[in-house]
mmCIF file of C-alpha atoms in Angstrom:
data_model
loop_
_atom_site.group_PDB
_atom_site.id
_atom_site.type_symbol
_atom_site.label_atom_id
_atom_site.label_comp_id
_atom_site.label_asym_id
_atom_site.label_seq_id
_atom_site.Cartn_x
_atom_site.Cartn_y
_atom_site.Cartn_z
ATOM 1 C CA UNK D 1 135.732 -30.711 -47.398
ATOM 2 C CA UNK D 2 133.691 -31.257 -44.269
ATOM 3 C CA UNK D 3 135.156 -28.240 -42.520
ATOM 4 C CA UNK D 4 134.338 -26.061 -45.543
ATOM 5 C CA UNK D 5 130.715 -27.253 -45.558
ATOM 6 C CA UNK D 6 130.439 -26.726 -41.808
ATOM 7 C CA UNK D 7 131.750 -23.203 -42.221
ATOM 8 C CA UNK D 8 129.273 -22.447 -45.007
ATOM 9 C CA UNK D 9 126.266 -24.016 -43.301
ATOM 10 C CA UNK D 10 127.047 -22.688 -39.843
ATOM 11 C CA UNK D 11 124.996 -19.458 -39.267
ATOM 12 C CA UNK D 12 127.687 -18.202 -36.979
ATOM 13 C CA UNK D 13 130.419 -18.883 -39.480
ATOM 14 C CA UNK D 14 133.110 -16.402 -40.306
ATOM 15 C CA UNK D 15 131.728 -15.752 -43.798
ATOM 16 C CA UNK D 16 128.381 -14.614 -42.366
ATOM 17 C CA UNK D 17 130.023 -12.358 -39.835
ATOM 18 C CA UNK D 18 132.133 -10.875 -42.590
ATOM 19 C CA UNK D 19 129.125 -10.284 -44.855
ATOM 20 C CA UNK D 20 127.181 -8.597 -42.063
ATOM 21 C CA UNK D 21 130.182 -6.468 -41.203
ATOM 22 C CA UNK D 22 130.585 -5.400 -44.823
ATOM 23 C CA UNK D 23 126.877 -4.558 -45.028
ATOM 24 C CA UNK D 24 127.097 -2.360 -41.947
ATOM 25 C CA UNK D 25 130.212 -0.658 -43.287
ATOM 26 C CA UNK D 26 128.532 -0.022 -46.633
ATOM 27 C CA UNK D 27 125.418 1.354 -44.933
ATOM 28 C CA UNK D 28 127.532 3.626 -42.758
ATOM 29 C CA UNK D 29 129.444 4.925 -45.777
ATOM 30 C CA UNK D 30 126.218 5.604 -47.716
ATOM 31 C CA UNK D 31 124.646 7.390 -44.729
ATOM 32 C CA UNK D 32 127.786 9.442 -44.178
ATOM 33 C CA UNK D 33 127.888 10.367 -47.862
ATOM 34 C CA UNK D 34 124.239 11.487 -47.731
ATOM 35 C CA UNK D 35 124.903 13.588 -44.639
ATOM 36 C CA UNK D 36 127.955 15.206 -46.227
ATOM 37 C CA UNK D 37 126.046 15.863 -49.460
ATOM 38 C CA UNK D 38 123.157 17.451 -47.551
ATOM 39 C CA UNK D 39 125.572 19.554 -45.510
ATOM 40 C CA UNK D 40 127.196 20.805 -48.714
ATOM 41 C CA UNK D 41 123.779 21.657 -50.178
ATOM 42 C CA UNK D 42 122.791 23.577 -47.048
ATOM 43 C CA UNK D 43 126.119 25.406 -46.972
ATOM 44 C CA UNK D 44 125.832 26.430 -50.619
ATOM 45 C CA UNK D 45 122.221 27.494 -50.081
ATOM 46 C CA UNK D 46 123.152 29.658 -47.110
ATOM 47 C CA UNK D 47 126.100 31.252 -48.930
ATOM 48 C CA UNK D 48 123.812 32.046 -51.837
ATOM 49 C CA UNK D 49 121.263 33.672 -49.528
ATOM 50 C CA UNK D 50 123.950 35.594 -47.638
ATOM 51 C CA UNK D 51 125.257 36.963 -50.921
ATOM 52 C CA UNK D 52 121.767 38.164 -51.865
ATOM 53 C CA UNK D 53 121.007 39.581 -48.416
ATOM 54 C CA UNK D 54 124.115 41.789 -48.498
ATOM 55 C CA UNK D 55 122.004 44.376 -50.300
ATOM 56 C CA UNK D 56 119.343 44.291 -47.574
ATOM 57 C CA UNK D 57 120.393 45.206 -44.010
ATOM 58 C CA UNK D 58 118.503 43.485 -41.231
ATOM 59 C CA UNK D 59 118.453 42.606 -37.516
ATOM 60 C CA UNK D 60 121.335 40.569 -36.023
ATOM 61 C CA UNK D 61 120.912 36.833 -36.417
ATOM 62 C CA UNK D 62 122.181 33.695 -34.689
ATOM 63 C CA UNK D 63 124.182 31.398 -36.978
ATOM 64 C CA UNK D 64 122.035 28.353 -36.129
ATOM 65 C CA UNK D 65 118.679 29.599 -34.794
ATOM 66 C CA UNK D 66 118.405 32.668 -36.998
ATOM 67 C CA UNK D 67 115.635 34.892 -35.610
ATOM 68 C CA UNK D 68 113.495 32.048 -34.271
ATOM 69 C CA UNK D 69 114.186 32.853 -30.631
ATOM 70 C CA UNK D 70 112.754 36.346 -31.151
ATOM 71 C CA UNK D 71 109.828 35.020 -33.206
ATOM 72 C CA UNK D 72 108.763 32.379 -30.682
ATOM 73 C CA UNK D 73 108.358 34.719 -27.742
ATOM 74 C CA UNK D 74 105.186 36.492 -26.661
ATOM 75 C CA UNK D 75 106.604 39.782 -27.940
ATOM 76 C CA UNK D 76 106.882 38.456 -31.511
ATOM 77 C CA UNK D 77 104.689 41.227 -32.935
ATOM 78 C CA UNK D 78 106.630 43.864 -30.989
ATOM 79 C CA UNK D 79 109.892 42.586 -32.464
ATOM 80 C CA UNK D 80 108.396 42.538 -35.955
ATOM 81 C CA UNK D 81 107.157 46.125 -35.587
ATOM 82 C CA UNK D 82 110.522 47.224 -34.190
ATOM 83 C CA UNK D 83 112.348 45.722 -37.168
ATOM 84 C CA UNK D 84 109.953 47.472 -39.539
ATOM 85 C CA UNK D 85 110.802 50.819 -37.924
ATOM 86 C CA UNK D 86 114.528 50.197 -38.312
ATOM 87 C CA UNK D 87 114.222 48.779 -41.838
ATOM 88 C CA UNK D 88 111.084 50.409 -43.304
ATOM 89 C CA UNK D 89 111.364 48.888 -46.781
ATOM 90 C CA UNK D 90 112.423 45.254 -46.302
ATOM 91 C CA UNK D 91 114.858 43.114 -44.352
ATOM 92 C CA UNK D 92 115.984 39.457 -44.142
ATOM 93 C CA UNK D 93 114.445 37.099 -41.599
ATOM 94 C CA UNK D 94 115.914 33.676 -40.853
ATOM 95 C CA UNK D 95 113.854 30.689 -39.730
ATOM 96 C CA UNK D 96 116.829 28.710 -38.484
ATOM 97 C CA UNK D 97 120.279 28.750 -40.013
ATOM 98 C CA UNK D 98 119.381 27.797 -43.572
ATOM 99 C CA UNK D 99 115.849 29.031 -44.327
ATOM 100 C CA UNK D 100 115.889 32.757 -44.982
ATOM 101 C CA UNK D 101 113.388 35.031 -46.663
ATOM 102 C CA UNK D 102 112.929 38.708 -47.378
ATOM 103 C CA UNK D 103 110.239 40.395 -45.277
ATOM 104 C CA UNK D 104 108.589 43.224 -47.222
ATOM 105 C CA UNK D 105 107.353 46.108 -45.056
ATOM 106 C CA UNK D 106 106.704 48.908 -47.531
ATOM 107 C CA UNK D 107 103.580 49.179 -49.735
ATOM 108 C CA UNK D 108 105.613 50.183 -52.803
ATOM 109 C CA UNK D 109 107.786 47.105 -52.435
ATOM 110 C CA UNK D 110 104.656 44.983 -51.988
ATOM 111 C CA UNK D 111 103.198 46.535 -55.125
ATOM 112 C CA UNK D 112 106.318 45.573 -57.089
ATOM 113 C CA UNK D 113 105.992 41.981 -55.870
ATOM 114 C CA UNK D 114 102.260 41.397 -56.255
ATOM 115 C CA UNK D 115 101.964 43.103 -59.630
ATOM 116 C CA UNK D 116 104.002 40.249 -61.082
ATOM 117 C CA UNK D 117 102.592 36.881 -62.092
ATOM 118 C CA UNK D 118 105.290 34.837 -60.402
ATOM 119 C CA UNK D 119 104.737 31.309 -59.073
ATOM 120 C CA UNK D 120 104.042 30.549 -55.439
ATOM 121 C CA UNK D 121 106.847 29.460 -53.179
ATOM 122 C CA UNK D 122 106.700 25.858 -51.996
ATOM 123 C CA UNK D 123 109.303 26.311 -49.243
ATOM 124 C CA UNK D 124 106.722 26.149 -46.449
ATOM 125 C CA UNK D 125 103.714 25.086 -48.530
ATOM 126 C CA UNK D 126 105.449 21.722 -48.937
ATOM 127 C CA UNK D 127 104.797 21.119 -45.230
ATOM 128 C CA UNK D 128 101.062 21.216 -46.000
ATOM 129 C CA UNK D 129 101.054 18.894 -49.016
ATOM 130 C CA UNK D 130 100.833 15.596 -47.042
ATOM 131 C CA UNK D 131 97.630 16.944 -45.481
ATOM 132 C CA UNK D 132 95.810 19.103 -48.058
ATOM 133 C CA UNK D 133 97.377 17.711 -51.243
ATOM 134 C CA UNK D 134 97.645 19.616 -54.531
ATOM 135 C CA UNK D 135 94.674 21.960 -54.176
ATOM 136 C CA UNK D 136 94.216 25.602 -55.157
ATOM 137 C CA UNK D 137 96.530 26.790 -52.387
ATOM 138 C CA UNK D 138 99.469 24.752 -53.705
ATOM 139 C CA UNK D 139 98.826 24.597 -57.451
ATOM 140 C CA UNK D 140 100.385 26.849 -60.085
ATOM 141 C CA UNK D 141 99.912 27.341 -63.797
ATOM 142 C CA UNK D 142 97.298 25.715 -66.069
ATOM 143 C CA UNK D 143 96.062 23.223 -63.480
ATOM 144 C CA UNK D 144 95.388 26.057 -61.027
ATOM 145 C CA UNK D 145 93.312 27.876 -63.659
ATOM 146 C CA UNK D 146 91.428 24.658 -64.468
ATOM 147 C CA UNK D 147 90.535 24.039 -60.813
ATOM 148 C CA UNK D 148 89.672 27.696 -60.251
ATOM 149 C CA UNK D 149 87.308 27.677 -63.229
ATOM 150 C CA UNK D 150 85.603 24.492 -62.033
ATOM 151 C CA UNK D 151 85.190 25.824 -58.482
ATOM 152 C CA UNK D 152 83.997 29.343 -59.358
ATOM 153 C CA UNK D 153 80.247 28.417 -59.395
ATOM 154 C CA UNK D 154 80.554 27.331 -55.765
ATOM 155 C CA UNK D 155 81.105 30.934 -54.691
ATOM 156 C CA UNK D 156 78.149 32.460 -56.528
ATOM 157 C CA UNK D 157 75.912 34.649 -54.362
ATOM 158 C CA UNK D 158 72.830 32.517 -55.074
ATOM 159 C CA UNK D 159 74.706 29.454 -53.789
ATOM 160 C CA UNK D 160 75.958 31.176 -50.634
ATOM 161 C CA UNK D 161 72.789 33.081 -49.705
ATOM 162 C CA UNK D 162 70.764 30.107 -48.314
ATOM 163 C CA UNK D 163 73.533 29.345 -45.816
ATOM 164 C CA UNK D 164 73.366 32.675 -43.986
ATOM 165 C CA UNK D 165 70.863 31.163 -41.548
ATOM 166 C CA UNK D 166 73.147 28.184 -40.860
ATOM 167 C CA UNK D 167 76.072 30.507 -40.202
ATOM 168 C CA UNK D 168 73.908 32.599 -37.889
ATOM 169 C CA UNK D 169 73.000 29.453 -35.936
ATOM 170 C CA UNK D 170 76.701 28.687 -35.458
ATOM 171 C CA UNK D 171 77.306 32.231 -34.206
ATOM 172 C CA UNK D 172 74.419 31.922 -31.733
ATOM 173 C CA UNK D 173 76.010 28.767 -30.287
ATOM 174 C CA UNK D 174 79.286 30.648 -29.801
ATOM 175 C CA UNK D 175 77.539 33.621 -28.177
ATOM 176 C CA UNK D 176 75.672 31.311 -25.787
ATOM 177 C CA UNK D 177 79.032 29.882 -24.701
ATOM 178 C CA UNK D 178 80.410 33.384 -24.175
ATOM 179 C CA UNK D 179 77.430 34.375 -22.027
ATOM 180 C CA UNK D 180 78.283 31.499 -19.708
ATOM 181 C CA UNK D 181 82.004 32.287 -19.684
ATOM 182 C CA UNK D 182 81.671 35.979 -18.807
ATOM 183 C CA UNK D 183 80.019 35.049 -15.508
ATOM 184 C CA UNK D 184 83.330 33.486 -14.406
ATOM 185 C CA UNK D 185 85.019 36.922 -14.267
ATOM 186 C CA UNK D 186 88.219 35.903 -16.071
ATOM 187 C CA UNK D 187 89.791 36.479 -19.472
ATOM 188 C CA UNK D 188 88.799 34.273 -22.401
ATOM 189 C CA UNK D 189 90.873 33.257 -25.427
ATOM 190 C CA UNK D 190 88.470 34.184 -28.214
ATOM 191 C CA UNK D 191 90.380 32.770 -31.180
ATOM 192 C CA UNK D 192 89.738 29.158 -30.164
ATOM 193 C CA UNK D 193 85.986 29.790 -29.935
ATOM 194 C CA UNK D 194 85.906 31.746 -33.200
ATOM 195 C CA UNK D 195 87.893 29.020 -34.944
ATOM 196 C CA UNK D 196 85.419 26.355 -33.827
ATOM 197 C CA UNK D 197 82.539 28.560 -34.974
ATOM 198 C CA UNK D 198 84.005 29.037 -38.470
ATOM 199 C CA UNK D 199 84.789 25.326 -38.673
ATOM 200 C CA UNK D 200 81.217 24.498 -37.672
ATOM 201 C CA UNK D 201 79.862 26.936 -40.284
ATOM 202 C CA UNK D 202 82.000 25.491 -43.065
ATOM 203 C CA UNK D 203 81.078 21.920 -42.184
ATOM 204 C CA UNK D 204 77.375 22.825 -42.367
ATOM 205 C CA UNK D 205 77.411 25.017 -45.455
ATOM 206 C CA UNK D 206 80.148 23.448 -47.563
ATOM 207 C CA UNK D 207 79.558 19.766 -46.810
ATOM 208 C CA UNK D 208 76.088 19.616 -45.178
ATOM 209 C CA UNK D 209 77.740 17.952 -42.184
ATOM 210 C CA UNK D 210 76.460 18.537 -38.645
ATOM 211 C CA UNK D 211 79.605 18.294 -36.536
ATOM 212 C CA UNK D 212 78.383 20.028 -33.335
ATOM 213 C CA UNK D 213 82.070 20.774 -32.821
ATOM 214 C CA UNK D 214 81.397 23.841 -30.666
ATOM 215 C CA UNK D 215 79.711 21.783 -27.983
ATOM 216 C CA UNK D 216 81.148 18.312 -28.659
ATOM 217 C CA UNK D 217 84.814 18.375 -27.696
ATOM 218 C CA UNK D 218 85.163 14.655 -28.479
ATOM 219 C CA UNK D 219 84.654 15.016 -32.254
ATOM 220 C CA UNK D 220 87.698 13.177 -33.620
ATOM 221 C CA UNK D 221 87.789 14.808 -37.059
ATOM 222 C CA UNK D 222 87.499 18.357 -35.710
ATOM 223 C CA UNK D 223 90.258 17.712 -33.171
ATOM 224 C CA UNK D 224 92.396 16.243 -35.947
ATOM 225 C CA UNK D 225 92.005 19.356 -38.112
ATOM 226 C CA UNK D 226 92.967 21.604 -35.187
ATOM 227 C CA UNK D 227 95.975 19.407 -34.356
ATOM 228 C CA UNK D 228 97.178 19.405 -37.964
ATOM 229 C CA UNK D 229 97.028 23.203 -38.149
ATOM 230 C CA UNK D 230 99.072 23.478 -34.957
ATOM 231 C CA UNK D 231 101.638 20.880 -36.043
ATOM 232 C CA UNK D 232 102.263 22.672 -39.354
ATOM 233 C CA UNK D 233 103.012 25.888 -37.453
ATOM 234 C CA UNK D 234 105.259 24.035 -34.992
ATOM 235 C CA UNK D 235 107.196 22.463 -37.852
ATOM 236 C CA UNK D 236 107.872 25.864 -39.426
ATOM 237 C CA UNK D 237 109.208 27.037 -36.058
ATOM 238 C CA UNK D 238 111.571 24.036 -35.692
ATOM 239 C CA UNK D 239 114.618 24.207 -38.035
ATOM 240 C CA UNK D 240 115.489 20.500 -37.791
ATOM 241 C CA UNK D 241 111.973 19.561 -38.872
ATOM 242 C CA UNK D 242 112.379 21.456 -42.151
ATOM 243 C CA UNK D 243 114.188 18.334 -43.350
ATOM 244 C CA UNK D 244 111.553 15.838 -44.479
ATOM 245 C CA UNK D 245 113.513 12.722 -43.437
ATOM 246 C CA UNK D 246 114.236 14.005 -39.937
ATOM 247 C CA UNK D 247 110.645 15.145 -39.509
ATOM 248 C CA UNK D 248 109.070 11.851 -40.584
ATOM 249 C CA UNK D 249 111.382 9.958 -38.224
ATOM 250 C CA UNK D 250 110.506 12.228 -35.287
ATOM 251 C CA UNK D 251 107.629 11.586 -32.885
ATOM 252 C CA UNK D 252 105.797 14.685 -34.103
ATOM 253 C CA UNK D 253 106.231 13.588 -37.720
ATOM 254 C CA UNK D 254 104.635 10.245 -36.903
ATOM 255 C CA UNK D 255 101.772 12.041 -35.142
ATOM 256 C CA UNK D 256 101.322 14.283 -38.163
ATOM 257 C CA UNK D 257 101.196 11.314 -40.542
ATOM 258 C CA UNK D 258 98.675 9.522 -38.332
ATOM 259 C CA UNK D 259 96.507 12.660 -38.176
ATOM 260 C CA UNK D 260 96.680 13.004 -41.976
ATOM 261 C CA UNK D 261 95.407 9.448 -42.361
ATOM 262 C CA UNK D 262 92.476 10.170 -40.048
ATOM 263 C CA UNK D 263 91.612 13.378 -41.916
ATOM 264 C CA UNK D 264 91.874 11.680 -45.315
ATOM 265 C CA UNK D 265 89.737 8.761 -44.145
ATOM 266 C CA UNK D 266 86.978 11.162 -43.074
ATOM 267 C CA UNK D 267 87.199 13.183 -46.304
ATOM 268 C CA UNK D 268 87.104 10.065 -48.474
ATOM 269 C CA UNK D 269 84.084 8.797 -46.554
ATOM 270 C CA UNK D 270 82.176 12.077 -47.010
ATOM 271 C CA UNK D 271 82.981 12.164 -50.746
ATOM 272 C CA UNK D 272 82.050 8.505 -51.225
ATOM 273 C CA UNK D 273 78.715 8.883 -49.444
ATOM 274 C CA UNK D 274 77.858 12.035 -51.398
ATOM 275 C CA UNK D 275 78.687 10.316 -54.697
ATOM 276 C CA UNK D 276 76.255 7.554 -53.808
ATOM 277 C CA UNK D 277 73.506 10.047 -53.019
ATOM 278 C CA UNK D 278 74.094 11.914 -56.302
ATOM 279 C CA UNK D 279 73.823 8.898 -58.594
ATOM 280 C CA UNK D 280 70.236 9.777 -59.494
ATOM 281 C CA UNK D 281 70.871 13.531 -59.473
ATOM 282 C CA UNK D 282 73.398 14.181 -62.212
ATOM 283 C CA UNK D 283 72.523 17.830 -62.764
ATOM 284 C CA UNK D 284 72.721 20.695 -60.308
ATOM 285 C CA UNK D 285 69.204 21.835 -61.226
ATOM 286 C CA UNK D 286 67.758 18.534 -60.010
ATOM 287 C CA UNK D 287 69.756 18.702 -56.788
ATOM 288 C CA UNK D 288 68.713 22.279 -56.118
ATOM 289 C CA UNK D 289 65.032 21.349 -56.317
ATOM 290 C CA UNK D 290 65.468 18.915 -53.439
ATOM 291 C CA UNK D 291 67.915 20.782 -51.181
ATOM 292 C CA UNK D 292 70.472 23.579 -51.047
ATOM 293 C CA UNK D 293 73.636 23.137 -53.069
ATOM 294 C CA UNK D 294 76.883 23.010 -51.141
ATOM 295 C CA UNK D 295 80.558 23.184 -52.042
ATOM 296 C CA UNK D 296 80.863 19.413 -52.350
ATOM 297 C CA UNK D 297 77.934 19.274 -54.804
ATOM 298 C CA UNK D 298 79.735 21.819 -56.988
ATOM 299 C CA UNK D 299 82.970 19.826 -56.860
ATOM 300 C CA UNK D 300 81.323 16.535 -57.795
ATOM 301 C CA UNK D 301 79.242 18.051 -60.599
ATOM 302 C CA UNK D 302 81.958 20.279 -62.098
ATOM 303 C CA UNK D 303 82.997 19.446 -65.681
ATOM 304 C CA UNK D 304 85.475 21.109 -68.003
ATOM 305 C CA UNK D 305 84.963 21.791 -71.725
ATOM 306 C CA UNK D 306 85.841 18.158 -72.472
ATOM 307 C CA UNK D 307 83.318 16.815 -69.987
ATOM 308 C CA UNK D 308 86.000 15.663 -67.539
ATOM 309 C CA UNK D 309 85.557 16.239 -63.818
ATOM 310 C CA UNK D 310 87.985 16.254 -60.918
ATOM 311 C CA UNK D 311 89.749 13.020 -60.021
ATOM 312 C CA UNK D 312 89.270 11.449 -56.582
ATOM 313 C CA UNK D 313 92.692 12.750 -55.559
ATOM 314 C CA UNK D 314 91.837 16.280 -56.727
ATOM 315 C CA UNK D 315 88.471 16.133 -54.952
ATOM 316 C CA UNK D 316 90.083 15.242 -51.647
ATOM 317 C CA UNK D 317 92.749 17.916 -52.116
ATOM 318 C CA UNK D 318 90.182 20.658 -52.711
ATOM 319 C CA UNK D 319 87.993 19.553 -49.799
ATOM 320 C CA UNK D 320 90.945 19.440 -47.380
ATOM 321 C CA UNK D 321 92.279 22.756 -48.721
ATOM 322 C CA UNK D 322 88.892 24.402 -48.255
ATOM 323 C CA UNK D 323 88.669 23.088 -44.701
ATOM 324 C CA UNK D 324 92.138 24.387 -43.799
ATOM 325 C CA UNK D 325 91.998 27.769 -45.521
ATOM 326 C CA UNK D 326 88.330 28.425 -44.898
ATOM 327 C CA UNK D 327 88.183 28.061 -41.145
ATOM 328 C CA UNK D 328 91.667 29.273 -40.186
ATOM 329 C CA UNK D 329 91.886 32.481 -42.215
ATOM 330 C CA UNK D 330 88.262 33.413 -41.525
ATOM 331 C CA UNK D 331 88.744 32.875 -37.793
ATOM 332 C CA UNK D 332 91.846 35.053 -37.870
ATOM 333 C CA UNK D 333 90.011 37.850 -39.687
ATOM 334 C CA UNK D 334 87.047 37.761 -37.283
ATOM 335 C CA UNK D 335 89.360 37.739 -34.253
ATOM 336 C CA UNK D 336 91.226 40.811 -35.482
ATOM 337 C CA UNK D 337 87.899 42.526 -36.185
ATOM 338 C CA UNK D 338 86.797 41.945 -32.589
ATOM 339 C CA UNK D 339 90.163 43.202 -31.372
ATOM 340 C CA UNK D 340 89.829 46.429 -33.379
ATOM 341 C CA UNK D 341 86.256 46.885 -32.179
ATOM 342 C CA UNK D 342 87.457 46.633 -28.579
ATOM 343 C CA UNK D 343 90.186 49.216 -29.223
ATOM 344 C CA UNK D 344 87.762 51.677 -30.821
ATOM 345 C CA UNK D 345 84.437 51.621 -28.923
ATOM 346 C CA UNK D 346 83.134 54.615 -30.890
ATOM 347 C CA UNK D 347 83.316 52.600 -34.126
ATOM 348 C CA UNK D 348 81.874 49.604 -32.311
ATOM 349 C CA UNK D 349 78.868 51.667 -31.269
ATOM 350 C CA UNK D 350 78.437 53.059 -34.786
ATOM 351 C CA UNK D 351 78.393 49.556 -36.280
ATOM 352 C CA UNK D 352 76.002 48.333 -33.588
ATOM 353 C CA UNK D 353 73.530 51.136 -34.291
ATOM 354 C CA UNK D 354 73.700 50.526 -38.040
ATOM 355 C CA UNK D 355 73.056 46.808 -37.637
ATOM 356 C CA UNK D 356 70.113 47.433 -35.312
ATOM 357 C CA UNK D 357 68.650 50.018 -37.664
ATOM 358 C CA UNK D 358 68.900 47.893 -40.812
ATOM 359 C CA UNK D 359 68.282 44.397 -39.459
ATOM 360 C CA UNK D 360 65.949 45.137 -36.556
ATOM 361 C CA UNK D 361 64.523 41.730 -35.594
ATOM 362 C CA UNK D 362 65.122 40.141 -38.991
ATOM 363 C CA UNK D 363 67.815 37.620 -39.890
ATOM 364 C CA UNK D 364 68.188 39.022 -43.413
ATOM 365 C CA UNK D 365 71.648 40.404 -44.107
ATOM 366 C CA UNK D 366 71.501 43.497 -46.300
ATOM 367 C CA UNK D 367 74.094 46.076 -47.249
ATOM 368 C CA UNK D 368 75.797 47.544 -44.162
ATOM 369 C CA UNK D 369 78.038 50.364 -45.448
ATOM 370 C CA UNK D 370 79.634 51.466 -42.170
ATOM 371 C CA UNK D 371 80.128 47.951 -40.847
ATOM 372 C CA UNK D 372 81.521 46.726 -44.182
ATOM 373 C CA UNK D 373 83.953 49.644 -44.314
ATOM 374 C CA UNK D 374 85.147 48.944 -40.789
ATOM 375 C CA UNK D 375 85.429 45.221 -41.521
ATOM 376 C CA UNK D 376 87.750 45.837 -44.466
ATOM 377 C CA UNK D 377 89.714 48.457 -42.534
ATOM 378 C CA UNK D 378 90.347 45.997 -39.708
ATOM 379 C CA UNK D 379 91.755 43.427 -42.130
ATOM 380 C CA UNK D 380 94.354 45.734 -43.675
ATOM 381 C CA UNK D 381 96.777 45.993 -40.738
ATOM 382 C CA UNK D 382 96.048 42.503 -39.402
ATOM 383 C CA UNK D 383 95.873 40.272 -42.484
ATOM 384 C CA UNK D 384 97.743 36.994 -42.581
ATOM 385 C CA UNK D 385 101.286 37.220 -43.982
ATOM 386 C CA UNK D 386 101.500 36.456 -47.686
ATOM 387 C CA UNK D 387 104.447 34.615 -49.254
ATOM 388 C CA UNK D 388 105.471 34.082 -52.854
ATOM 389 C CA UNK D 389 108.424 32.618 -54.701
ATOM 390 C CA UNK D 390 109.720 34.925 -57.400
ATOM 391 C CA UNK D 391 111.921 34.928 -60.460
ATOM 392 C CA UNK D 392 114.758 37.497 -60.679
ATOM 393 C CA UNK D 393 113.498 41.050 -60.484
ATOM 394 C CA UNK D 394 114.596 44.448 -59.259
ATOM 395 C CA UNK D 395 113.353 46.320 -56.186
ATOM 396 C CA UNK D 396 114.474 49.946 -56.116
ATOM 397 C CA UNK D 397 117.601 49.165 -58.213
ATOM 398 C CA UNK D 398 118.501 46.135 -56.071
ATOM 399 C CA UNK D 399 118.247 42.951 -58.092
ATOM 400 C CA UNK D 400 117.362 39.569 -56.645
ATOM 401 C CA UNK D 401 119.133 36.970 -58.753
ATOM 402 C CA UNK D 402 117.469 34.151 -56.797
ATOM 403 C CA UNK D 403 114.916 34.339 -54.004
ATOM 404 C CA UNK D 404 112.924 31.233 -53.030
ATOM 405 C CA UNK D 405 110.765 32.923 -50.425
ATOM 406 C CA UNK D 406 109.348 36.418 -49.971
ATOM 407 C CA UNK D 407 107.055 37.444 -47.137
ATOM 408 C CA UNK D 408 104.708 40.409 -47.165
ATOM 409 C CA UNK D 409 104.174 41.855 -43.682
ATOM 410 C CA UNK D 410 100.691 43.381 -43.826
ATOM 411 C CA UNK D 411 100.950 44.570 -40.227
ATOM 412 C CA UNK D 412 104.016 46.678 -40.995
ATOM 413 C CA UNK D 413 103.023 47.742 -44.504
ATOM 414 C CA UNK D 414 99.646 49.244 -43.589
ATOM 415 C CA UNK D 415 101.104 51.148 -40.639
ATOM 416 C CA UNK D 416 103.624 53.080 -42.732
ATOM 417 C CA UNK D 417 103.160 56.726 -41.738
ATOM 418 C CA UNK D 418 102.772 58.112 -45.254
ATOM 419 C CA UNK D 419 99.996 55.584 -46.021
ATOM 420 C CA UNK D 420 97.874 56.088 -42.911
#
């Protein structure tokens, strides 16, 4: 009896060692089963994609890396253009061994895709959800329409007009920096400066927040937003990080989660402080008498037909979405505009003369027909790639029974010879 009690009470007893051993064995079996199950899912997914892609010839691909090695190099755009010449309508592109999508190069194919009301693809958008939440960029269906209806007043011309001066101030800060840089007689990466300028403009006009991010490199929130944008792109380029579990266990995944917490903390603080300041100003008319309306005012005051506004979670999602989409896409468009202006000095001079003639020494922005035309023309061949998930449909007699991800290549589509 004593020996039995000693065995039971002894922490190093055989029963404890056996229990621990069984626990480890069980854990190993469960982990192995999960790995095998995931491998089967990936294999079936790839076979399904390969079956679909048989109808669409494309560039040679590596079984594990796909086309990533050619998409990560400096000649990425050259490779993309070369593929478009070889496959002028569409072709498969693989981001790793298991994530494949159909790249659409031809305007008629793009027309067939975008004329449909199909839902967005969440294949890569899911990488953004931990940061920007379920905002307009991610949402589909009735909730998207509800949010869009509530946010529409925020983009009215009368709301945007007072902020032209603020945006001009941000541009002047950027130009002052460029005047100093050109004296150094070396090349300058413009996109970083343009991105900070658009971020500064959005912070001022949308949230009435003076970040001074163009001159203050130590602004934690601004640096966090820039880091998050970069980490999302890096994750898309890393096949192993497409798996959520692997990514969250990686060092970059932990950095991304920490950055999300910092961004959310700042957003929540801005929303909370604005709510406090609006307690005595429940109607937009009262607010507008005291100061300019901004995007956050519209969000907090928006009500649907039942008198319900956006929840705190929805508010944060829309603010973070606006910050991400607003500064990044606008900076890209402005950068491409400057690039096109540099390539075509005759158009640059024409726009300069028009602006001088109409604006003179005023800050008022009026209709600029030539400049506006050139602005839109510069965006056509250099727009950001668009992606959508689609239900089964037919493209030139070739049916897609299942396609989780389609990508529209604006660069290739707008340079098709018959459409120039």
